[in-house]
Amino acid sequence: MARQAKRLTARTVAALTKPGRHADGGNLYLTVSRNGAAVSKRWTFMFSFAGKQREAGFGPAASVTLAEAREKAARYRSMLAKGIDPLDAKKAAREAEAGRRTFGECADELIKSKRREWRSEVHAAQWRTTIDSYCGPIMDAPIDEIDTQAVLGVLQPLWQRIPETASRLRGRIEAVLDYAKAHGLRSGENPAAWRGHLALILPKRQKLSRGHHQAMPYPGIPEFIAKLRERESVPVAALEFLILTAARLGETLVATWDEFDCDAKVWTIPAARMKAGKEHRVPLSTSAMAIIARMASIRTGDLVFPGQRRHRPLSKAALAVLMPDGATAHGFRSGFRDWCGEETNFPRELAEAALAHSAGDATERAYRRGDALEKRRALMESWASYCEPGTAGNVVQMRSTS
């Protein structure tokens, strides 16, 4: 039956208070209801499909204008003319949207599914750290929207600077995208694939620079820390803590509060996060404890040094921007080792233990079952004293207690 179109006006929509349906035409109605003195108005679209009467809501008149309601009604009439039920189409679109995953969610699922296959918990932790540290630009992106440009946006800043890490990262991104495709979450070629794709865009591995992490000479560290302290931020605190503990970058970035015994002044890094797969205790100097106290005062979650994204650690890039050109955060471990050998009388084995390195042959290590925690405490306190601004040039000649 033909209906008169556009009976309502914006003025009448605002003025209507009589309960019931008020037709605008073309299956669109303004439904008015009352609850005491309160009046509510909402848009409804009435239609028949496959012999059944159906009703679709377009939202309250307070937030959906008459023009917007008419536009929605026109889209629904167009679908009906094509033999499509608008409500079924809306439900299918909603389910499809709910089924979408982000890159970060797919990475979590892959790591969880592969954990039993990998050779150790260390490997899983390395995967987790790599993804969290470098994939920030794509973590929240829908997995089916990640293309070559998105992958290059992650890889290119790292490709020449840290080629080994960048190469591993590319492979892990490729694996996450393959996982998503295998589970029907994306289609098409993998934009992180090397052969026949990124190999034609990025330099080949043999042309990349290799070498050790470049270290800042240890005499310059006190002055560097003084400059760090001119600004306050979580990355600054994390970098100074890394220097004072001679810890690896990955160990520091994902440190959690349950690893710290503040009464005993000890940070226990679990085996799963250590390169050698063995638990490592770090005695905390007075300066290191002061940083932990500052971070505790602004604690927001489990991570000691949280990143900007909720429940995500700082990225390595956040610390890299604090470094002088060419120097790396990892290089402070080398500076610490040089200082131990050139400025102190602490035994070599103690310095190696502080770095979580194995010293001596297998027989010697078998008999040395302790980790010399208290002897290392004296070492780390001396290192913190050396690093304190204003003490540069002071020779710290100390011996460990026997």
Short mmCIF file of C-alpha atoms in Angstrom, two decimals:
data_model
loop_
_atom_site.label_atom_id
_atom_site.label_comp_id
_atom_site.label_asym_id
_atom_site.label_seq_id
_atom_site.Cartn_x
_atom_site.Cartn_y
_atom_site.Cartn_z
CA MET A 1 0.00 0.00 0.00
CA ALA A 2 1.40 3.38 -0.98
CA ARG A 3 2.43 5.60 1.89
CA GLN A 4 2.76 9.37 2.01
CA ALA A 5 6.47 10.16 2.29
CA LYS A 6 8.07 12.66 4.66
CA ARG A 7 5.14 13.58 6.84
CA LEU A 8 7.29 14.67 9.77
CA THR A 9 9.45 17.75 10.20
CA ALA A 10 12.22 18.47 12.70
CA ARG A 11 9.83 20.80 14.50
CA THR A 12 7.07 18.21 14.83
CA VAL A 13 9.58 15.59 16.02
CA ALA A 14 10.60 17.96 18.81
CA ALA A 15 6.99 18.84 19.69
CA LEU A 16 5.32 15.42 19.61
CA THR A 17 4.41 14.01 23.02
CA LYS A 18 1.46 11.74 22.18
CA PRO A 19 2.36 8.10 22.80
CA GLY A 20 2.33 5.78 19.82
CA ARG A 21 3.88 5.45 16.37
CA HIS A 22 3.95 8.53 14.17
CA ALA A 23 4.63 7.71 10.49
CA ASP A 24 7.07 9.65 8.39
CA GLY A 25 6.51 7.42 5.37
CA GLY A 26 8.63 4.80 3.65
CA ASN A 27 8.32 2.42 6.66
CA LEU A 28 9.92 4.95 9.06
CA TYR A 29 8.17 5.79 12.35
CA LEU A 30 8.81 7.98 15.36
CA THR A 31 7.77 5.90 18.37
CA VAL A 32 6.82 8.01 21.39
CA SER A 33 6.37 6.60 24.89
CA ARG A 34 5.72 8.18 28.28
CA ASN A 35 6.71 7.27 31.82
CA GLY A 36 4.96 9.76 34.05
CA ALA A 37 6.11 13.19 32.97
CA ALA A 38 9.10 11.78 31.07
CA VAL A 39 8.76 11.42 27.30
CA SER A 40 11.07 9.23 25.20
CA LYS A 41 11.24 9.12 21.41
CA ARG A 42 12.96 6.61 19.17
CA TRP A 43 13.08 5.79 15.50
CA THR A 44 11.74 2.45 14.23
CA PHE A 45 11.66 0.92 10.77
CA MET A 46 8.75 -1.49 10.18
CA PHE A 47 8.97 -3.98 7.34
CA SER A 48 7.90 -7.39 6.16
CA PHE A 49 10.36 -10.05 5.00
CA ALA A 50 9.62 -13.67 4.01
CA GLY A 51 6.07 -13.24 5.28
CA LYS A 52 7.15 -12.06 8.73
CA GLN A 53 6.69 -8.60 10.27
CA ARG A 54 9.96 -7.19 11.58
CA GLU A 55 11.06 -4.04 13.37
CA ALA A 56 14.48 -2.35 13.36
CA GLY A 57 15.54 0.36 15.78
CA PHE A 58 17.50 3.39 14.53
CA GLY A 59 18.19 4.91 17.95
CA PRO A 60 16.72 7.71 20.09
CA ALA A 61 15.51 10.91 18.44
CA ALA A 62 17.64 12.85 20.91
CA SER A 63 20.82 11.61 19.20
CA VAL A 64 19.61 10.58 15.71
CA THR A 65 18.18 13.40 13.61
CA LEU A 66 15.22 13.06 11.28
CA ALA A 67 17.55 13.35 8.28
CA GLU A 68 19.83 10.60 9.62
CA ALA A 69 16.84 8.33 10.32
CA ARG A 70 15.56 8.86 6.77
CA GLU A 71 19.02 8.03 5.39
CA LYS A 72 19.09 4.74 7.33
CA ALA A 73 15.55 3.94 6.17
CA ALA A 74 16.61 4.50 2.56
CA ARG A 75 19.51 2.03 2.97
CA TYR A 76 17.18 -0.56 4.47
CA ARG A 77 14.63 -0.13 1.65
CA SER A 78 17.46 -0.59 -0.86
CA MET A 79 18.46 -3.89 0.80
CA LEU A 80 14.84 -5.07 0.83
CA ALA A 81 14.56 -4.32 -2.88
CA LYS A 82 17.55 -6.65 -3.43
CA GLY A 83 15.99 -9.43 -1.38
CA ILE A 84 18.21 -8.84 1.68
CA ASP A 85 16.86 -8.82 5.22
CA PRO A 86 18.42 -5.66 6.78
CA LEU A 87 18.44 -7.15 10.29
CA ASP A 88 20.17 -10.33 9.15
CA ALA A 89 22.75 -8.22 7.29
CA LYS A 90 23.35 -6.11 10.40
CA LYS A 91 23.79 -9.23 12.55
CA ALA A 92 26.26 -10.75 10.07
CA ALA A 93 28.30 -7.54 9.99
CA ARG A 94 28.35 -7.40 13.79
CA GLU A 95 29.53 -11.02 14.05
CA ALA A 96 32.21 -10.42 11.43
CA GLU A 97 33.46 -7.41 13.35
CA ALA A 98 33.48 -9.36 16.61
CA GLY A 99 35.52 -12.09 14.91
CA ARG A 100 38.31 -9.72 13.92
CA ARG A 101 41.53 -9.96 15.89
CA THR A 102 44.32 -7.47 16.37
CA PHE A 103 47.94 -8.33 15.65
CA GLY A 104 48.65 -8.33 19.39
CA GLU A 105 45.81 -10.77 20.09
CA CYS A 106 47.00 -13.13 17.36
CA ALA A 107 50.57 -12.93 18.67
CA ASP A 108 49.30 -13.87 22.15
CA GLU A 109 47.37 -16.83 20.74
CA LEU A 110 50.34 -18.06 18.69
CA ILE A 111 52.77 -17.87 21.60
CA LYS A 112 50.33 -19.74 23.82
CA SER A 113 49.74 -22.46 21.23
CA LYS A 114 53.44 -22.93 20.43
CA ARG A 115 54.80 -22.76 23.98
CA ARG A 116 54.87 -26.56 24.39
CA GLU A 117 56.68 -27.04 21.08
CA TRP A 118 59.47 -24.57 21.77
CA ARG A 119 62.67 -25.83 23.31
CA SER A 120 62.41 -23.78 26.50
CA GLU A 121 60.53 -21.09 28.38
CA VAL A 122 63.40 -18.77 27.48
CA HIS A 123 62.46 -19.02 23.81
CA ALA A 124 58.85 -18.13 24.58
CA ALA A 125 59.97 -15.20 26.72
CA GLN A 126 62.23 -13.96 23.93
CA TRP A 127 59.31 -14.11 21.50
CA ARG A 128 57.13 -12.17 23.94
CA THR A 129 59.80 -9.51 24.55
CA THR A 130 60.53 -9.02 20.84
CA ILE A 131 56.86 -8.57 19.95
CA ASP A 132 56.15 -6.24 22.89
CA SER A 133 59.28 -4.14 22.38
CA TYR A 134 59.10 -3.48 18.65
CA CYS A 135 55.58 -4.13 17.31
CA GLY A 136 53.90 -1.19 19.03
CA PRO A 137 52.79 0.45 15.74
CA ILE A 138 50.78 -2.63 14.73
CA MET A 139 49.81 -4.23 18.06
CA ASP A 140 46.27 -2.81 18.02
CA ALA A 141 45.80 -2.97 14.23
CA PRO A 142 43.21 -5.45 12.88
CA ILE A 143 45.15 -8.49 11.68
CA ASP A 144 43.40 -8.46 8.30
CA GLU A 145 44.46 -4.87 7.61
CA ILE A 146 48.21 -5.30 8.08
CA ASP A 147 49.95 -4.77 4.74
CA THR A 148 53.50 -4.36 3.47
CA GLN A 149 53.69 -0.70 4.49
CA ALA A 150 52.66 -1.55 8.04
CA VAL A 151 55.33 -4.26 8.26
CA LEU A 152 57.99 -1.96 6.81
CA GLY A 153 56.98 0.71 9.32
CA VAL A 154 58.12 -1.67 12.06
CA LEU A 155 61.20 -3.13 10.37
CA GLN A 156 62.87 -0.26 8.52
CA PRO A 157 63.87 1.78 11.61
CA LEU A 158 65.65 -1.34 12.95
CA TRP A 159 66.98 -2.99 9.81
CA GLN A 160 70.35 -1.24 9.61
CA ARG A 161 70.72 -0.42 13.32
CA ILE A 162 70.09 -3.85 14.89
CA PRO A 163 70.03 -6.27 11.95
CA GLU A 164 70.07 -9.53 13.93
CA THR A 165 67.09 -8.50 16.03
CA ALA A 166 65.28 -7.04 13.02
CA SER A 167 65.68 -10.28 11.09
CA ARG A 168 64.27 -12.34 13.96
CA LEU A 169 61.44 -9.85 14.34
CA ARG A 170 60.53 -10.13 10.64
CA GLY A 171 60.29 -13.91 10.95
CA ARG A 172 58.08 -13.64 14.02
CA ILE A 173 55.75 -11.13 12.35
CA GLU A 174 55.53 -13.49 9.38
CA ALA A 175 54.63 -16.37 11.71
CA VAL A 176 51.87 -14.36 13.41
CA LEU A 177 50.37 -13.41 10.04
CA ASP A 178 50.59 -17.04 8.84
CA TYR A 179 48.82 -18.13 12.03
CA ALA A 180 46.03 -15.62 11.37
CA LYS A 181 45.61 -16.84 7.78
CA ALA A 182 45.48 -20.48 8.86
CA HIS A 183 42.65 -19.59 11.24
CA GLY A 184 40.67 -17.70 8.60
CA LEU A 185 41.39 -14.26 10.07
CA ARG A 186 43.09 -12.87 6.96
CA SER A 187 43.68 -13.84 3.33
CA GLY A 188 46.18 -13.19 0.58
CA GLU A 189 49.98 -13.22 0.53
CA ASN A 190 51.98 -12.66 3.72
CA PRO A 191 53.35 -9.07 3.69
CA ALA A 192 56.20 -10.09 6.00
CA ALA A 193 57.44 -12.89 3.72
CA TRP A 194 61.12 -12.55 2.79
CA ARG A 195 61.59 -14.56 -0.40
CA GLY A 196 60.07 -12.88 -3.41
CA HIS A 197 58.78 -9.96 -1.38
CA LEU A 198 60.70 -8.11 1.37
CA ALA A 199 63.95 -9.45 -0.10
CA LEU A 200 63.27 -7.13 -3.04
CA ILE A 201 62.71 -4.14 -0.74
CA LEU A 202 65.09 -4.46 2.22
CA PRO A 203 68.90 -4.93 1.96
CA LYS A 204 70.14 -8.50 2.06
CA ARG A 205 71.61 -9.71 5.33
CA GLN A 206 75.20 -10.04 4.11
CA LYS A 207 75.25 -6.33 3.34
CA LEU A 208 74.23 -5.34 6.83
CA SER A 209 76.69 -4.24 9.48
CA ARG A 210 77.50 -6.69 12.22
CA GLY A 211 79.45 -6.44 15.43
CA HIS A 212 79.22 -6.08 19.18
CA HIS A 213 76.92 -3.64 20.91
CA GLN A 214 78.75 -0.31 20.98
CA ALA A 215 79.49 0.65 24.57
CA MET A 216 79.84 4.04 26.18
CA PRO A 217 83.28 4.19 27.85
CA TYR A 218 82.73 3.83 31.57
CA PRO A 219 84.41 7.16 32.55
CA GLY A 220 81.59 8.98 30.75
CA ILE A 221 78.77 7.19 32.58
CA PRO A 222 78.52 9.52 35.64
CA GLU A 223 78.12 12.55 33.38
CA PHE A 224 75.59 10.67 31.26
CA ILE A 225 73.53 9.82 34.35
CA ALA A 226 73.67 13.48 35.42
CA LYS A 227 72.12 14.46 32.08
CA LEU A 228 69.52 11.72 32.40
CA ARG A 229 68.43 13.10 35.76
CA GLU A 230 67.65 16.49 34.19
CA ARG A 231 64.35 14.98 33.07
CA GLU A 232 61.93 12.66 34.79
CA SER A 233 60.22 9.85 32.94
CA VAL A 234 59.75 6.10 33.11
CA PRO A 235 62.29 5.47 30.29
CA VAL A 236 64.87 7.59 32.14
CA ALA A 237 64.31 5.62 35.36
CA ALA A 238 64.51 2.30 33.46
CA LEU A 239 67.77 3.25 31.76
CA GLU A 240 69.48 4.36 34.98
CA PHE A 241 68.27 1.18 36.71
CA LEU A 242 69.68 -0.90 33.85
CA ILE A 243 73.06 0.82 34.24
CA LEU A 244 73.18 0.37 38.00
CA THR A 245 72.26 -3.33 37.86
CA ALA A 246 74.29 -4.22 34.73
CA ALA A 247 71.18 -6.08 33.56
CA ARG A 248 70.21 -6.85 29.99
CA LEU A 249 67.73 -4.57 28.31
CA GLY A 250 65.05 -7.22 27.88
CA GLU A 251 65.34 -8.27 31.53
CA THR A 252 64.78 -4.70 32.67
CA LEU A 253 61.90 -3.80 30.38
CA VAL A 254 59.66 -6.68 31.44
CA ALA A 255 60.58 -6.70 35.15
CA THR A 256 57.52 -7.22 37.36
CA TRP A 257 56.91 -6.27 40.97
CA ASP A 258 56.66 -9.86 42.17
CA GLU A 259 60.35 -10.33 41.26
CA PHE A 260 61.46 -7.77 43.88
CA ASP A 261 62.13 -8.34 47.56
CA CYS A 262 62.51 -4.77 48.75
CA ASP A 263 63.27 -5.81 52.33
CA ALA A 264 66.19 -7.98 51.21
CA LYS A 265 67.07 -5.53 48.40
CA VAL A 266 67.14 -8.31 45.82
CA TRP A 267 65.72 -8.58 42.32
CA THR A 268 65.23 -12.23 41.28
CA ILE A 269 64.94 -12.66 37.52
CA PRO A 270 63.23 -15.99 36.71
CA ALA A 271 64.98 -18.54 34.56
CA ALA A 272 62.40 -18.14 31.79
CA ARG A 273 63.62 -14.59 31.16
CA MET A 274 67.35 -15.24 31.40
CA LYS A 275 69.49 -15.86 28.33
CA ALA A 276 71.11 -18.88 29.97
CA GLY A 277 67.81 -20.22 31.27
CA LYS A 278 68.94 -20.00 34.90
CA GLU A 279 67.46 -17.88 37.70
CA HIS A 280 69.59 -14.83 38.50
CA ARG A 281 69.56 -12.79 41.71
CA VAL A 282 70.63 -9.16 41.51
CA PRO A 283 71.65 -7.37 44.73
CA LEU A 284 70.24 -3.85 44.60
CA SER A 285 72.42 -0.91 45.57
CA THR A 286 71.06 2.05 47.51
CA SER A 287 70.78 4.03 44.26
CA ALA A 288 68.92 1.21 42.51
CA MET A 289 66.53 0.89 45.45
CA ALA A 290 65.81 4.62 45.25
CA ILE A 291 64.63 4.14 41.66
CA ILE A 292 62.43 1.21 42.69
CA ALA A 293 60.91 3.35 45.45
CA ARG A 294 60.10 6.10 42.93
CA MET A 295 58.47 3.63 40.55
CA ALA A 296 56.48 2.08 43.42
CA SER A 297 55.02 5.50 44.21
CA ILE A 298 53.49 5.70 40.71
CA ARG A 299 52.73 1.99 40.29
CA THR A 300 49.88 1.27 37.86
CA GLY A 301 50.15 -2.48 37.36
CA ASP A 302 52.45 -5.50 37.45
CA LEU A 303 55.23 -3.95 35.37
CA VAL A 304 57.91 -1.94 37.17
CA PHE A 305 58.60 0.16 34.06
CA PRO A 306 55.26 0.30 32.21
CA GLY A 307 54.93 1.63 28.68
CA GLN A 308 52.30 4.03 27.39
CA ARG A 309 49.97 1.20 26.39
CA ARG A 310 48.14 -0.38 29.29
CA HIS A 311 49.75 -3.60 30.55
CA ARG A 312 52.55 -3.29 27.97
CA PRO A 313 56.23 -2.73 28.82
CA LEU A 314 58.39 0.08 27.54
CA SER A 315 59.73 -0.43 24.05
CA LYS A 316 63.46 -0.66 23.42
CA ALA A 317 63.05 2.37 21.18
CA ALA A 318 61.93 4.44 24.21
CA LEU A 319 65.37 3.90 25.76
CA ALA A 320 67.28 4.10 22.49
CA VAL A 321 66.27 7.74 21.99
CA LEU A 322 68.00 8.60 25.28
CA MET A 323 71.34 7.25 24.05
CA PRO A 324 74.09 9.24 22.31
CA ASP A 325 74.56 8.46 18.62
CA GLY A 326 76.06 5.03 18.10
CA ALA A 327 75.88 3.86 21.73
CA THR A 328 73.47 1.17 22.85
CA ALA A 329 71.84 0.44 26.19
CA HIS A 330 73.22 -3.10 26.11
CA GLY A 331 76.73 -1.65 25.91
CA PHE A 332 76.58 -0.53 29.55
CA ARG A 333 77.23 -4.15 30.53
CA SER A 334 80.55 -3.92 28.72
CA GLY A 335 81.28 -0.63 30.47
CA PHE A 336 80.57 -2.25 33.82
CA ARG A 337 82.89 -5.16 33.01
CA ASP A 338 85.68 -2.82 31.90
CA TRP A 339 85.32 -0.82 35.12
CA CYS A 340 85.52 -3.99 37.20
CA GLY A 341 88.74 -5.05 35.52
CA GLU A 342 90.48 -1.69 35.32
CA GLU A 343 89.36 0.19 38.42
CA THR A 344 88.77 -2.44 41.12
CA ASN A 345 90.32 -5.52 42.69
CA PHE A 346 87.10 -7.52 42.70
CA PRO A 347 87.76 -11.06 41.39
CA ARG A 348 86.99 -11.76 37.75
CA GLU A 349 84.56 -14.51 38.75
CA LEU A 350 82.52 -12.02 40.78
CA ALA A 351 82.22 -9.62 37.85
CA GLU A 352 81.16 -12.44 35.55
CA ALA A 353 78.58 -13.61 38.10
CA ALA A 354 77.15 -10.07 38.26
CA LEU A 355 76.63 -10.26 34.49
CA ALA A 356 75.06 -13.75 34.80
CA HIS A 357 77.95 -15.21 32.82
CA SER A 358 79.35 -18.66 33.53
CA ALA A 359 82.96 -18.54 34.70
CA GLY A 360 85.43 -21.40 34.94
CA ASP A 361 85.21 -24.93 33.57
CA ALA A 362 82.35 -27.36 34.17
CA THR A 363 84.03 -28.97 37.21
CA GLU A 364 84.68 -25.61 38.85
CA ARG A 365 81.10 -24.51 38.27
CA ALA A 366 79.77 -27.76 39.73
CA TYR A 367 81.54 -27.08 43.03
CA ARG A 368 80.55 -23.39 43.11
CA ARG A 369 76.88 -23.87 43.99
CA GLY A 370 76.24 -20.46 45.57
CA ASP A 371 75.83 -17.19 43.67
CA ALA A 372 78.01 -15.04 45.99
CA LEU A 373 75.10 -12.66 46.51
CA GLU A 374 76.58 -10.69 49.42
CA LYS A 375 80.00 -10.41 47.77
CA ARG A 376 78.26 -9.13 44.65
CA ARG A 377 76.31 -6.66 46.79
CA ALA A 378 79.57 -4.94 47.71
CA LEU A 379 80.53 -4.90 44.02
CA MET A 380 77.22 -3.34 42.91
CA GLU A 381 77.32 -0.75 45.70
CA SER A 382 80.81 0.26 44.54
CA TRP A 383 79.60 0.47 40.94
CA ALA A 384 76.67 2.68 41.99
CA SER A 385 79.06 4.95 43.90
CA TYR A 386 81.26 5.26 40.82
CA CYS A 387 78.26 6.07 38.61
CA GLU A 388 76.97 8.77 40.94
CA PRO A 389 77.46 12.16 39.24
CA GLY A 390 80.27 14.19 40.74
CA THR A 391 82.50 11.17 41.38
CA ALA A 392 83.87 10.75 37.84
CA GLY A 393 87.59 10.08 37.93
CA ASN A 394 87.55 8.64 41.44
CA VAL A 395 89.25 5.28 41.49
CA VAL A 396 87.29 2.82 43.56
CA GLN A 397 89.88 0.35 44.78
CA MET A 398 87.95 -2.23 46.75
CA ARG A 399 88.36 -5.86 47.52
CA SER A 400 85.57 -8.33 48.04
CA THR A 401 85.31 -9.97 51.40
CA SER A 402 86.64 -13.48 51.49
#
